[in-house]
Each structure stands twice: as C-alpha cells, then as structure tokens.
Coordinates of C-alpha atoms in Angstrom, one line a residue:
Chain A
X17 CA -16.2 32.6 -33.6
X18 CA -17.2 29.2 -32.3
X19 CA -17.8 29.6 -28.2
X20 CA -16.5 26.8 -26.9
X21 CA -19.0 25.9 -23.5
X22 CA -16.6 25.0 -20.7
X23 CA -18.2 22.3 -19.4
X24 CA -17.3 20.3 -15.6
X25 CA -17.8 17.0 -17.8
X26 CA -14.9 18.2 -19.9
X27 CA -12.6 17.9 -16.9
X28 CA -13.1 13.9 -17.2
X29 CA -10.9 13.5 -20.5
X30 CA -7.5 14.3 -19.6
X31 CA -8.2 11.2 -16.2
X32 CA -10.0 9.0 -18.9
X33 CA -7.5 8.7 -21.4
X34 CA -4.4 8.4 -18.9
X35 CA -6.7 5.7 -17.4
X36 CA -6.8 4.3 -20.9
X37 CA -3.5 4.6 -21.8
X38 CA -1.7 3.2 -18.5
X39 CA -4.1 1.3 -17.0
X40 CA -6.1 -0.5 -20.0
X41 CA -3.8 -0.5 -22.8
X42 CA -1.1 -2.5 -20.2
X43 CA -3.7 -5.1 -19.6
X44 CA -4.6 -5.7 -23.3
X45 CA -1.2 -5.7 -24.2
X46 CA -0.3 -8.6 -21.3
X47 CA -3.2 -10.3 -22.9
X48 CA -1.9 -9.9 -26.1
X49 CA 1.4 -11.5 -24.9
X50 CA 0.3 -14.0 -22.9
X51 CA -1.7 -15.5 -26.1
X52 CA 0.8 -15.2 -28.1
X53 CA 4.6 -16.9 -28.8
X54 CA 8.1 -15.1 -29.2
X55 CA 7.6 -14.4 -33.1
X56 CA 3.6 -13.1 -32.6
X57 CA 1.7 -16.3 -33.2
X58 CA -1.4 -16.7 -31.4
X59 CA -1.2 -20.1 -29.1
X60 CA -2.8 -21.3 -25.9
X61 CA 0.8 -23.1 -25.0
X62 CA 1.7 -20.6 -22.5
X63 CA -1.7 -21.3 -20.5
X64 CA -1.1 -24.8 -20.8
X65 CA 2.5 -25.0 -19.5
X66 CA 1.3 -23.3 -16.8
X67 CA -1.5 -25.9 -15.8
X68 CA 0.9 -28.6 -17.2
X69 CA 4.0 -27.9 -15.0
X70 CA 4.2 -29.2 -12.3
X71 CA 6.6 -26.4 -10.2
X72 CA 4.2 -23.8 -11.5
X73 CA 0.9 -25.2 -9.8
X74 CA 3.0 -26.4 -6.6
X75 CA 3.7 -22.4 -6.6
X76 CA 0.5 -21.6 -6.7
X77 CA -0.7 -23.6 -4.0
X78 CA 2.1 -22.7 -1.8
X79 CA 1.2 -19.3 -2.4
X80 CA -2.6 -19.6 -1.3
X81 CA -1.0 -21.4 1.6
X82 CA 1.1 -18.6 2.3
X83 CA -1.2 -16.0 1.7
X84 CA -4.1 -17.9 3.6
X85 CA -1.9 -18.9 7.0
X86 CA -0.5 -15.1 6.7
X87 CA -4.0 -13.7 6.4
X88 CA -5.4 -15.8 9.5
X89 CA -2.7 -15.0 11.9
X90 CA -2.7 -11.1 10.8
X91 CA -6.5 -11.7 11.8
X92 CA -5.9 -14.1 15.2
X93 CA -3.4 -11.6 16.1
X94 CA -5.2 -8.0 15.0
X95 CA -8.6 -8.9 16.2
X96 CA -7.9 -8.5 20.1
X97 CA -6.0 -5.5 19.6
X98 CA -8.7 -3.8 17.2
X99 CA -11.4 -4.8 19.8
X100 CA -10.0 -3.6 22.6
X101 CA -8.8 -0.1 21.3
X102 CA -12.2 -0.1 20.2
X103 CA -14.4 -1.6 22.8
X104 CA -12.9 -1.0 25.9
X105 CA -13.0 2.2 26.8
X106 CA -9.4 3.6 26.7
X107 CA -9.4 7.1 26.6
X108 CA -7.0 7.4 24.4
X109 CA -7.6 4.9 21.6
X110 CA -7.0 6.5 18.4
X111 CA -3.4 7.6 20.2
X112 CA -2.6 4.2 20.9
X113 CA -4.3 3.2 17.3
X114 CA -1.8 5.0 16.0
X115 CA 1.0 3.6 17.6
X116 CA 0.2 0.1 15.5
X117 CA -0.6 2.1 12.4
X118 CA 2.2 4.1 12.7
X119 CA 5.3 1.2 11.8
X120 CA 3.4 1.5 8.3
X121 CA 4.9 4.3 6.8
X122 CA 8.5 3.0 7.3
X123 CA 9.7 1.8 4.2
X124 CA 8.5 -2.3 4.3
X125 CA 12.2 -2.9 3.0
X126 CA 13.6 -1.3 6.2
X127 CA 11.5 -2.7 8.4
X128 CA 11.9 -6.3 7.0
X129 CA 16.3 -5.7 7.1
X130 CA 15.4 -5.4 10.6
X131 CA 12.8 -7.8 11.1
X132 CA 15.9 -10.0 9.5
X133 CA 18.9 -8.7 11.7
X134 CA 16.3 -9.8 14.9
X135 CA 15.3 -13.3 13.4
X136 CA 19.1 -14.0 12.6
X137 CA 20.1 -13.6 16.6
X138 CA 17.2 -16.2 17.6
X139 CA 17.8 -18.9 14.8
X140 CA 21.2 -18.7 13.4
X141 CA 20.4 -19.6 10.2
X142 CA 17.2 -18.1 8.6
X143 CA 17.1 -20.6 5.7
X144 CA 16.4 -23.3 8.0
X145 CA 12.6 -22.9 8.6
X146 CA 11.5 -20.8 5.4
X147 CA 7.7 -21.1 6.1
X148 CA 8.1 -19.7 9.3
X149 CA 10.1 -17.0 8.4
X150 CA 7.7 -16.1 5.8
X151 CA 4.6 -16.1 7.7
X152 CA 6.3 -14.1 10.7
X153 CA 7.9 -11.1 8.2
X154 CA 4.4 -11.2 6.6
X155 CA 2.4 -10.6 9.4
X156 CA 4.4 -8.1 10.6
X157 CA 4.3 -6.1 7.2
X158 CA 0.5 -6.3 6.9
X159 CA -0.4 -5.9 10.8
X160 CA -1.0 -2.5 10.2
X161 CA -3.2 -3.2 7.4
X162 CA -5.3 -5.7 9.1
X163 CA -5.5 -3.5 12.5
X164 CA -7.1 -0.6 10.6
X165 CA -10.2 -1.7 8.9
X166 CA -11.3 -3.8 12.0
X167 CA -10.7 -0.9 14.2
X168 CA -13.0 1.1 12.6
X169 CA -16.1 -1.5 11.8
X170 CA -15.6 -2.3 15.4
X171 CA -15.5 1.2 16.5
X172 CA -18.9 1.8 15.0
X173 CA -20.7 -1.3 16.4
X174 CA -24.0 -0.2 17.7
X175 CA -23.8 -0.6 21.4
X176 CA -27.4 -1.4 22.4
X177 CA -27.5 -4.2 20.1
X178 CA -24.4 -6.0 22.8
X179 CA -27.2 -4.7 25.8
X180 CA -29.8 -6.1 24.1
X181 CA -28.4 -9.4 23.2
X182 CA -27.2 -9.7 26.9
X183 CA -30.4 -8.5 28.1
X184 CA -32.1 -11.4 26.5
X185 CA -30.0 -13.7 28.4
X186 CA -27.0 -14.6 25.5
X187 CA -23.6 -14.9 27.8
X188 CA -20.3 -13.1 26.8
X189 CA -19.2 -15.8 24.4
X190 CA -23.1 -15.6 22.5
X191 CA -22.8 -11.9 22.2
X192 CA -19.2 -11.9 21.3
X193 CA -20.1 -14.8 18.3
X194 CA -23.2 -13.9 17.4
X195 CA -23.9 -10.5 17.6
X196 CA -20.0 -8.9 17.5
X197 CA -18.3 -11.0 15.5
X198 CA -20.7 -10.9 12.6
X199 CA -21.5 -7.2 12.4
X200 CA -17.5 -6.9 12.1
X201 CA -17.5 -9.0 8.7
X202 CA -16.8 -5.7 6.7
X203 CA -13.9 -5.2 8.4
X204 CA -12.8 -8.6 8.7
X205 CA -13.4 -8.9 5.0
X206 CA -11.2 -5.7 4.4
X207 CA -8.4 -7.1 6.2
X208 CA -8.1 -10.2 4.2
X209 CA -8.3 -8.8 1.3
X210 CA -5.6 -6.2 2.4
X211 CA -2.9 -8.8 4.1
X212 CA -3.9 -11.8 0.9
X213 CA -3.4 -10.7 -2.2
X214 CA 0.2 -9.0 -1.1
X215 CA 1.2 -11.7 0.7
X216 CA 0.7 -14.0 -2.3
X217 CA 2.0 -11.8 -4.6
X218 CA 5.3 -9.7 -2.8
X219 CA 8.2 -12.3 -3.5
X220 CA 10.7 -9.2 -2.1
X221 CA 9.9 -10.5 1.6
X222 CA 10.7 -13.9 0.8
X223 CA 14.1 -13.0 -1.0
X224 CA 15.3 -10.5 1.5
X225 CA 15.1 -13.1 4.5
X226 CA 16.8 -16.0 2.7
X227 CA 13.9 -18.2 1.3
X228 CA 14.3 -19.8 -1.7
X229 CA 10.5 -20.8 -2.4
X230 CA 8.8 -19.4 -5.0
X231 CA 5.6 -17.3 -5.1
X232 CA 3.4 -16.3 -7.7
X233 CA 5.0 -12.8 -7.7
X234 CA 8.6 -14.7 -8.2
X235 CA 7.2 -16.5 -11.1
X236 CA 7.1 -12.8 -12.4
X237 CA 9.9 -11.3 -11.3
X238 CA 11.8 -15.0 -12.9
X239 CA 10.7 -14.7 -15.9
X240 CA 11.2 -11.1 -16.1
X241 CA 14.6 -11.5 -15.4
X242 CA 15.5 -13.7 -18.5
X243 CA 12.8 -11.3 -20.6
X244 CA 10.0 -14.2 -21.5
X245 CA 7.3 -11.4 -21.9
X246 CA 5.0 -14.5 -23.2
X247 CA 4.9 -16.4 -20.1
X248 CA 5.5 -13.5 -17.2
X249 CA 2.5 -11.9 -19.4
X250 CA 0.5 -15.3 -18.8
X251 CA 1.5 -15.6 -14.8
X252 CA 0.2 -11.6 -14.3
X253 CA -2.9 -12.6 -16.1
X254 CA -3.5 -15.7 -14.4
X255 CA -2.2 -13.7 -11.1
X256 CA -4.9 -10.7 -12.1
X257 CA -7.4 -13.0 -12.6
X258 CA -7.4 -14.8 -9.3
X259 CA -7.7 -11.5 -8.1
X260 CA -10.6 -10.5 -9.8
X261 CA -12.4 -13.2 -8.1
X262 CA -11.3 -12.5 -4.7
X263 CA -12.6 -8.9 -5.3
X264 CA -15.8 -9.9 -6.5
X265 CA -16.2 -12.7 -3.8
X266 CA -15.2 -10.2 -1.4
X267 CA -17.6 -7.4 -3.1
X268 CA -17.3 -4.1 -1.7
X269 CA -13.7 -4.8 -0.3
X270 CA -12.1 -2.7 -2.2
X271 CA -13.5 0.4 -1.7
X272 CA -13.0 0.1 1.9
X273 CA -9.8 -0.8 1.2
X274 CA -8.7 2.4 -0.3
X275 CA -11.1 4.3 1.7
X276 CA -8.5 2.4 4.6
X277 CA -5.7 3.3 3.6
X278 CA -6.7 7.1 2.8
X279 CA -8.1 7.4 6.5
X280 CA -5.3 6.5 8.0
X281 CA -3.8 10.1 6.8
Chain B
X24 CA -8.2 -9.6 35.1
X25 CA -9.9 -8.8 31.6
X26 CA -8.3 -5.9 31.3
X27 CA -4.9 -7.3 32.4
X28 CA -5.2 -9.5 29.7
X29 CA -6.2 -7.6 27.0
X30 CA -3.5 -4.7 27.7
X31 CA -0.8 -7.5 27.6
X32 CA -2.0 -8.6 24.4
X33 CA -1.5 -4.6 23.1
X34 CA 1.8 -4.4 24.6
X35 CA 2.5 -8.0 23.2
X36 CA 1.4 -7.3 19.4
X37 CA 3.4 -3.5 20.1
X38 CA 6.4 -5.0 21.2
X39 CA 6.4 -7.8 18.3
X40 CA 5.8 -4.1 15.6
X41 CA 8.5 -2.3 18.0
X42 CA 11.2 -4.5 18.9
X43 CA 13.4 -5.1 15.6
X44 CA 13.4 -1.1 14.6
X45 CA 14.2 -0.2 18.3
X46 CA 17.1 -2.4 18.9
X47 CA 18.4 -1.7 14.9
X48 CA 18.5 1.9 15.8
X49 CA 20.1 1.2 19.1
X50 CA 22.5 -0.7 17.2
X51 CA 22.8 2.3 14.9
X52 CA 24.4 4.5 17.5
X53 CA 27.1 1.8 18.1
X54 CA 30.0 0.8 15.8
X55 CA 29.1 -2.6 15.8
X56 CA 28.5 -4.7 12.7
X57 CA 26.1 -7.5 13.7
X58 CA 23.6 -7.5 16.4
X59 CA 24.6 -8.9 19.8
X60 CA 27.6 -7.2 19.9
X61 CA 27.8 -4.6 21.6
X62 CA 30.8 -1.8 21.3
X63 CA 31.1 1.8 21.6
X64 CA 29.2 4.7 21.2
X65 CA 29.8 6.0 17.5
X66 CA 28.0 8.5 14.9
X67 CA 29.9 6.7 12.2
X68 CA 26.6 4.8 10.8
X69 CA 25.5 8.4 10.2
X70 CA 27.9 10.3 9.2
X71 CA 28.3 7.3 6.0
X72 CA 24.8 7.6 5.7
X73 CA 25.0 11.5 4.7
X74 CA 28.2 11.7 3.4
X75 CA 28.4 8.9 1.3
X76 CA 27.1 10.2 -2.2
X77 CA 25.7 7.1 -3.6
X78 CA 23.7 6.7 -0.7
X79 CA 22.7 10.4 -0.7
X80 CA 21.5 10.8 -3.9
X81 CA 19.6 7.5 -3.6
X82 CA 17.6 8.8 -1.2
X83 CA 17.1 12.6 -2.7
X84 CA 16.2 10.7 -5.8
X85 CA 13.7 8.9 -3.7
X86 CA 12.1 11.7 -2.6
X87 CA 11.6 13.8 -5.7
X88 CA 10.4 10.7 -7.4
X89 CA 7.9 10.6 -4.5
X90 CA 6.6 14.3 -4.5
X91 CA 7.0 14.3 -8.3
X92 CA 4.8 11.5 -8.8
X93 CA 2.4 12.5 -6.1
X94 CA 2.0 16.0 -7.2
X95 CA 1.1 14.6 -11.0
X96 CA -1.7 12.0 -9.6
X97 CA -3.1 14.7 -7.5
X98 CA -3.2 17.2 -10.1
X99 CA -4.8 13.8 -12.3
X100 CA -6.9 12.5 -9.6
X101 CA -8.5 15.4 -8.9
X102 CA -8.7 16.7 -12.5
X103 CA -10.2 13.3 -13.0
X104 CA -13.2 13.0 -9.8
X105 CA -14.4 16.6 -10.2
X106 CA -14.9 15.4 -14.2
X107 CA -16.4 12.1 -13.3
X108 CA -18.8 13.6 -10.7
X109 CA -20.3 15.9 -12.7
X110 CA -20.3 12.6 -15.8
X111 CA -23.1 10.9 -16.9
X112 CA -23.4 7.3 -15.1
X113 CA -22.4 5.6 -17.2
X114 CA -19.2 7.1 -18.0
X115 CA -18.3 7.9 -14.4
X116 CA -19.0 3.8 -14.1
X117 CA -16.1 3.4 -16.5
X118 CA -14.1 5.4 -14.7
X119 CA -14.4 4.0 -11.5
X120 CA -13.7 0.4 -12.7
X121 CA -10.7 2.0 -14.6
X122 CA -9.6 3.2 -11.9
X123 CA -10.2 0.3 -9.5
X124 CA -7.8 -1.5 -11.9
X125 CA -4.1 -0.3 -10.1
X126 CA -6.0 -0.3 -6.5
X127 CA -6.7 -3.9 -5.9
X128 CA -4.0 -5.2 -8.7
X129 CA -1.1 -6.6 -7.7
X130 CA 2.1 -4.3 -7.4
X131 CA 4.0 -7.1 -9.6
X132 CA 1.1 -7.4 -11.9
X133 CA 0.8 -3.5 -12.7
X134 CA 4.8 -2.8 -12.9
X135 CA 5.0 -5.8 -15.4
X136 CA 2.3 -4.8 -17.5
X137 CA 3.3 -1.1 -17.8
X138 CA 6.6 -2.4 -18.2
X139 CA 5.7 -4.3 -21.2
X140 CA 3.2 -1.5 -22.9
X141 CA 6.0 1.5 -22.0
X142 CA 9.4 0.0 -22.7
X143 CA 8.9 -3.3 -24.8
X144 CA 6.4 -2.0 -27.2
X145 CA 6.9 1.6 -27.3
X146 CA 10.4 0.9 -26.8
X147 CA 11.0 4.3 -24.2
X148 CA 14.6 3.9 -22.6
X149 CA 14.3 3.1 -18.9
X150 CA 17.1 6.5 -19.1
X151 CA 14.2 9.0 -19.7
X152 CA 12.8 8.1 -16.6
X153 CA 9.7 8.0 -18.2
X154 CA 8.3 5.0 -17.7
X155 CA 9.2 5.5 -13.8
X156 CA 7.1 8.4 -13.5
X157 CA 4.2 7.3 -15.3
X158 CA 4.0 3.7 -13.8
X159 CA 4.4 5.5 -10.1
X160 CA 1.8 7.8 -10.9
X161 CA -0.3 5.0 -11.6
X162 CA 0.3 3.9 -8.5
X163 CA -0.9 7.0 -7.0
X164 CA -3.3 8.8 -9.0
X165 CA -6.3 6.2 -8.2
X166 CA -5.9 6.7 -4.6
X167 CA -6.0 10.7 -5.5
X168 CA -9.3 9.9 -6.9
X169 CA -10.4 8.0 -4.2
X170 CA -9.6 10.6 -1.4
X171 CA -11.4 13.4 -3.8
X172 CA -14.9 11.3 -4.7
X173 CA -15.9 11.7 -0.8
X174 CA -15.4 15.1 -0.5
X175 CA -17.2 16.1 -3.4
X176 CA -20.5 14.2 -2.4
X177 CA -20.7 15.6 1.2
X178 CA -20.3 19.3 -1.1
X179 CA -23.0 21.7 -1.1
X180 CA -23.6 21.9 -4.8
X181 CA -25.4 25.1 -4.5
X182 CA -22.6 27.3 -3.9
X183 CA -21.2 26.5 -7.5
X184 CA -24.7 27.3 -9.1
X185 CA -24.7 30.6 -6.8
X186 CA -21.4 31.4 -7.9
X187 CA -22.6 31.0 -11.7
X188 CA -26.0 33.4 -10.8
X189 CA -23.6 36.0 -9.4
X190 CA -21.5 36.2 -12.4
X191 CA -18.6 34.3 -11.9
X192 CA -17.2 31.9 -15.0
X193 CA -17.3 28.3 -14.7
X194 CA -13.8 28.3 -14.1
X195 CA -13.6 30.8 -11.5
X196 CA -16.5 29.1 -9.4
X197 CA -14.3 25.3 -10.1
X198 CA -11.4 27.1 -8.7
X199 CA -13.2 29.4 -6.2
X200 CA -16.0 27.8 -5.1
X201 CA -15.2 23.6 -5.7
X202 CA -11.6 23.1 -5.2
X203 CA -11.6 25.3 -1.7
X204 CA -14.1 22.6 -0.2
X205 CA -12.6 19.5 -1.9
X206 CA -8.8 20.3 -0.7
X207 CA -8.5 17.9 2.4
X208 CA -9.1 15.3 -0.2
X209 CA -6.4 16.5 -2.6
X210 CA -4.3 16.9 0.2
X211 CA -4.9 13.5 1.9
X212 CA -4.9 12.1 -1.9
X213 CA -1.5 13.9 -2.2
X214 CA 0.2 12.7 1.2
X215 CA -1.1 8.9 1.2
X216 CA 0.4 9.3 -2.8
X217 CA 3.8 10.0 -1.1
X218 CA 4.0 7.1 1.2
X219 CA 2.8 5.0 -1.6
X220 CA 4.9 6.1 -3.7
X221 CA 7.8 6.0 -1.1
X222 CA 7.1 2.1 -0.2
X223 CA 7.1 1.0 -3.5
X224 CA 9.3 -1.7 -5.0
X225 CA 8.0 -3.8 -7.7
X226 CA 7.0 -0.5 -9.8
X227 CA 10.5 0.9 -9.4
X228 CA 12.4 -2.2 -10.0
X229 CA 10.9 -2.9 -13.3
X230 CA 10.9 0.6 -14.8
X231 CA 13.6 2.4 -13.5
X232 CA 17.0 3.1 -15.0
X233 CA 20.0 0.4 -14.2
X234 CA 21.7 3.6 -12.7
X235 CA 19.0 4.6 -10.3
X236 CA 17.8 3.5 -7.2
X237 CA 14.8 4.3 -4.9
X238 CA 15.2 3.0 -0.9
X239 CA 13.2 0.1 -1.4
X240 CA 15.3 -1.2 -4.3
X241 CA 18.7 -0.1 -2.9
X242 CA 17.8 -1.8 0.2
X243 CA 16.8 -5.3 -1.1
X244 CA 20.2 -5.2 -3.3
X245 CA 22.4 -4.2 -0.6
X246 CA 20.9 -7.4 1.9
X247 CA 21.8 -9.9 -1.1
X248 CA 25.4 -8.7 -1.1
X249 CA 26.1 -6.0 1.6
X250 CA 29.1 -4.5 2.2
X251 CA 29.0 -4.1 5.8
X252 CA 29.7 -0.4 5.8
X253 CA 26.5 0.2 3.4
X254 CA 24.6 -2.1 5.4
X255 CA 24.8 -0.5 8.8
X256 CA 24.2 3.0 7.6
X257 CA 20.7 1.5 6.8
X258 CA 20.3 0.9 10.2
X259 CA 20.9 4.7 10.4
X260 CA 18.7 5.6 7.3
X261 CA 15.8 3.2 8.8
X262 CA 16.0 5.2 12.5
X263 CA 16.2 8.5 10.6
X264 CA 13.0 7.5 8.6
X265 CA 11.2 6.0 12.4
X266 CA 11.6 9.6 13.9
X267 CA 10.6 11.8 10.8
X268 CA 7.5 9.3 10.4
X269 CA 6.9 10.0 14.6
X270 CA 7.6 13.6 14.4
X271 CA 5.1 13.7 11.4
X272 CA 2.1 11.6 13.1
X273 CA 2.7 13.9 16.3
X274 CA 3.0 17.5 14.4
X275 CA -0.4 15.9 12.3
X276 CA -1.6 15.6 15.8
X277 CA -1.6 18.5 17.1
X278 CA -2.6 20.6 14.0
X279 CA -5.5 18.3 13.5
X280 CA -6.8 18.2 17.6
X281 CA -9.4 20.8 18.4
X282 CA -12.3 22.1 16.8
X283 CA -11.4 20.7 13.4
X284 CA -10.4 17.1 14.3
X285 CA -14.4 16.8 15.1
X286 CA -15.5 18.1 11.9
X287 CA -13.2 15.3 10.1
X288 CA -14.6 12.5 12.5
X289 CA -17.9 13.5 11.2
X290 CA -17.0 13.4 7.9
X291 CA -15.4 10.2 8.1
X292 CA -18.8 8.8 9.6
X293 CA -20.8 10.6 6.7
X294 CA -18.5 8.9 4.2
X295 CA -19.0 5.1 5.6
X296 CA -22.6 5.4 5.5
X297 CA -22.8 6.4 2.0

C-alpha cells in the first residue's frame, strides 16, 4: 500500500481552493459580465456608458467628495483624542481608549436609527441638508476606526526623538509638525483607508437618514434591484478598481488595517 | 489649561459617540413614540421586543448566522495559515493576495460578485441559505487568517520538530503542539468574525432569502416604513445590544488584566515590528 506522507503544506488546499472558488471565481465572473451584454456578446458599451453618462460620473465625484470631507473630519476630529490618550499621560488610557472603540460593535444600523431619531429633533426635516447629514452619520460610524490605528502609531512614538527635537531648540508647534506628525503617517494612512473606501461605497447610511444622492455603492445596489448584472458588474469593477489603487497608493495599509481591527479584540 | 483643553475635546468627541444611544435607550424605557416627548415609565418596548416572534427569530437567526459563519472561517482560516506557513513562497504569496481580496474590497463589491457567481450562474436558491453562509464566511475567514499568521511566526518551531523526534505523528504534534500556541489567534480570528459577521449588511441583503432577515437588514427596512410599535422596540433591541457589548468589554477586561494582559502587549509589539 501507497503511504500517503501527511504533509503541513497539505493543510493549504482546502483555504486555496475556497479562496479560489469565492473569492476569484466572483471576480472573473463580474469581469465576464461587465464585458459582456444581456445575450453574452462581448462589448465595451457598458464601460462607456459609464464614462459617457453624465449622472454616473457626477456620482462618482460626489462620492470622492463624500468620502474625502468624511475622511478629513474623522481625522481633524480623531487626531486630538488619539494624541492625547496616547501622549499625555492618563493612567488609564487603554480604559478610556476603549470607551471610543467600544460604540463599534453595536450594530452600525442601530446606531445610525439613533444617530437619526437625534438629528430629526435639531432639524426637523433631515432631507433638507443631505451633505451634512451624510458627513455627520459617517463620521460617527468610522470614528472608531479612525481613533484606533492612530492610537496605536502614536502610542509607540519614540519619546527621546520629541526631547531631542526640543532640545535642539524646535518649539511645540516644530516638534508637533515635524517630528510627530510625520512618524504618525502609518496610522494616519490606516485611518483613511479605513473611514474612505466605506464611506464611498456604504449607500445604507445615506438611505436610512433620508438622502436621496447617490453613491457609488447605490449605483450597485440600483442596478441590482432591477437585475442589470452587466452594468452593476461594470460599476463593482470600476468600484474594485479604484480601490486597488488606493491600496497600492496607500501600500501597506491594509495589513494594518486588519491587523486594526483584529487588535481591537 | 492644556490639559483642560484636551480633556474637553475627549469628553466632546465621547459625548458626540454617546449621546444618540443614551437618550434612545432612555427613550426605550418610556412609552413614548418620538423623541422629545416624554411620558411614562413603561417595559412595553421590551416586552414587544421578546415577545414578538418575527422580531425574535430575526434576531436568533442573526446570531446563528453569526457563530455559524464564524465558526466555518475559523475552522478555514486557520486550516488555511498553518498550510500557507509551512508553503513554499510563492504559493503562500498567492494566498495572501487571495486573501487580501474580501479585506480591503468593498462590502457592496464582494456581496455583488458572489451574488452573481452563487445564484445567477450556479443558479443556488437564495432558500438553501447557501449562498448566505458562504458569502459571510467570506467575510470572515480572511480576517481568521489574518489573526492566525502572527501567532504562528512569534511560535517556537522547535517544539513541533521535538514532538516528531519523540515519536509523535504529524498530526498529533499539529494538534498538540501547534494549535495550543496559535489559539489566541483562532480565538480573536473567531470573535472579530462574529462582530463582522454581526454588522454586516450588504452581504446579507444580496444573498439571503426574501423570508429572512439579519438586524442590519431588518433595521434599514423597518426605518423606510416603520410601524411605530416595530420601531420603538429597536430602541429596546439597540440598548439590549449597548449593555451586552459593555458587559462583554468589561468581563474581557478583567479576564485579560494581570499577568497575561502583559504577555499580549508584548506580542502585539512583536507583531508591528515584523
């Protein structure tokens, strides 16, 4: 009889081909869609209604400019309170780090009904300033998200290098902008890519508080609603390839994006 | 002054988090239907919430979809890193951007893709739950993967080679010797697959069956047209979820301070430098 070795590499296949199966097989198959029409004929008219139309390209701006105003006010906003539980001292930081990390793991449809119920009682109306309402119930979904990462590049800031920079004479504002701010890049760069690519891509916040703009994500969810597979197929793909680049300009943001949101357990 | 001004900026930015769950589960405890006005004292948004079936079952169905998907990705995840450790380079390289794939993806993006392989072109009835499972699990199972890799680099790989010398059989040592040092991964693969898995919307909405309904999904449909009675035993459901999430972080707390909460902040500092 044959002995079959059992081997650790072994162990790999079973991952592999579910990896295969549910992970690259969707992505040909959206390709496949996206290049081709309702009866299977290959054609590039999908792509080029896309860049032709004008409401789909106004919905792609508007969502870089919703995800990029969300992103900087998660960061103007998490910044302070990532330095200071960091930086200053408290004794009991992580405590209190938990306290902004902990709103998290509420379900984000829960906490945006009451997000909702609150923005209701101060405006009356929430479909009359739909931009606002957007970046405020963002930024209060990816806080969290945006708190974390910089809490924990900030956390591991080499101290001397502050002393030393002050010790050669740079003021508060020269250490804080030149030495601080850019030895927290990772983490800055791990927040954004956290808080942008959601917030240009989840069109459940938008519906749930009354907006009526469209995202890329509704584009999706649209289309998938009156089953075009051809052209929801073309938005994800145009959606997965913008971010693609992100990622890459980003580089190693990803991994510290997961490695994020495993620490937090 | 400094300090004045940085602690109101915490209690600021806590306040903003804080506010709308505190006063919703205030409002909770009242029989009131809108916010602003108060009435009187009632349980009523609870006992709804718990006695109502369609909202009960939502909610167990949430739940086992949660630990059943969780406990496939870790068993996947893990299954998956201790293989692609011991991989050539190349393969575990193909692996990793595989697995990358669902991580930084969009939630949309994934749900409408697997939607498209699982039920348009395989044709599996959203009924069989199937495609559910599998496209949660694909939600999870990277993140499995991702908590295990860690813990398997900071392992002392001699122990499984001992364990070989001394007679045991590769399986034995995998199970004896590897998985005993890798399990906080599994387990914090396991628990952040949960609240993933929990959270979720986009997956759920576009694979589940028209019947079924996790929180996330029951929740957005009830705000577009909410009968009030359904609506304000969400305020319940949402309070309920704030105090088991608190009561979590703080039992997590406790078990964790000590003697083995330093050993984990060193191994969270091993694993950033690498």
């Amino acid at each position: 009889m044959m002995n079959i070795r059992f081997s650790r590499k072994q162990l790999c296949i079973p991952y592999a081909l579910f990896l295969i199966c549910f992970v690259v097989l969707p992505l040909a198959v959206i390709v496949y869609y996206a290049f081709t029409d309702g009866s299977g004929r290959f054609t590039l008219e999908n792509l080029l209604s896309f860049f032709s139309n004008g409401n789909t390209i106004g919905t792609l701006c508007y969502s870089l400019v919703i995800a990029a105003v969300v992103t900087a006010v998660c960061l103007l906003v998490a910044y302070p309170v990532a330095y200071v539980l960091a930086r200053s001292g408290l004794k009991r930081g992580p405590v209190i780090l938990m306290l902004f990390i902990l709103p998290m793991w509420i379900n984000f449809t829960l906490r945006v009904t009451a997000l909702k119920e609150i923005l209701t009682v101060l405006e009356g109306n929430l479909s009359l300033h739909p931009f606002l309402n957007t970046v405020i119930a963002m930024t209060y979904d990816y806080l969290p998200f945006m708190i974390l990462p910089l809490y924990t590049t900030l956390l591991q800031l080499d101290e001397s290098l502050l002393e030393a920079a002050s010790d050669l004479g740079a003021g508060p504002a020269a250490v804080f902008f030149r030495v601080t701010l850019p030895l927290s890049m990772p983490g800055i760069v791990s927040g954004i890519t956290m808080t942008f690519l959601p917030a240009m891509t989840n069109y459940v916040i938008l519906d749930m508080i009354y907006n009526s703009t469209y995202i890329m994500g509704s584009l999706i969810g649209s289309y998938f609603n009156i089953y075009d597979w051809n052209n929801g197929s073309m938005i994800s793909l145009i959606l997965f390839a913008v971010i693609c680049i992100v990622t890459l300009i980003t580089g190693r943001g990803d991994r510290n994006n997961a490695e994020n949101r495993g620490a937090i357990l | 002054m400094k300090k004045i001004i940085s602690y109101s900026w915490l209690a600021i930015v806590a306040l903003f988090m804080y506010v709308p769950v505190l006063i919703l589960a205030f409002y909770s405890f009242t029989d009131s239907t809108t916010i602003g006005t108060v009435r009187e004292f009632s349980l009523r948004n609870y006992v709804t919430l718990f006695t109502t079936e369609e909202l009960r079952d939502m909610i167990v169905g949430t739940l086992l979809l949660a630990i059943g998907a969780a406990l496939i990705a870790s068993v996947l995840g893990t299954v998956g890193a201790i293989g692609a450790f011991y991989s050539r380079q190349g393969v575990r390289a193909a692996v990793e951007t595989a697995n990358q794939v669902p991580v930084v993806n969009a939630d949309v993006v994934t749900a409408f893709s697997i939607c498209i392989l699982l039920i348009v072109v395989f044709g599996i009835e959203k009924n069989t739950f199937i495609p559910l499972v599998i496209g949660h699990v694909v939600l999870c199972a990277p993140f499995v993967y991702l908590a295990v890799m860690p813990r398997l680099r900071q392992m002392d790989s001699g122990l499984y080679e001992a364990a070989l010398d001394l007679g045991a059989t590769p399986f034995q040592a995998l199970y004896k010797i590897v998985i005993p040092q890798i399990i906080p991964g599994i387990i914090s693969g396991f628990m952040l697959s949960v609240t993933l898995s929990l959270d979720d919307y986009f997956i759920s909405t576009y694979t589940k069956p028209a019947t079924f309904d996790t929180i996330s999904t029951y929740v957005v449909n009830a705000t577009r047209g909410a009968q009030t009675e359904i609506k304000t035993a969400l305020w319940a459901l949402s309070t309920v979820i704030f105090l088991v999430v608190i009561l979590v972080v703080v039992l997590m707390n406790v078990a964790s301070s000590g003697p083995a909460k330093r050993q984990e902040v060193n191994a969270y500092d091993s694993r950033e430098k690498d």
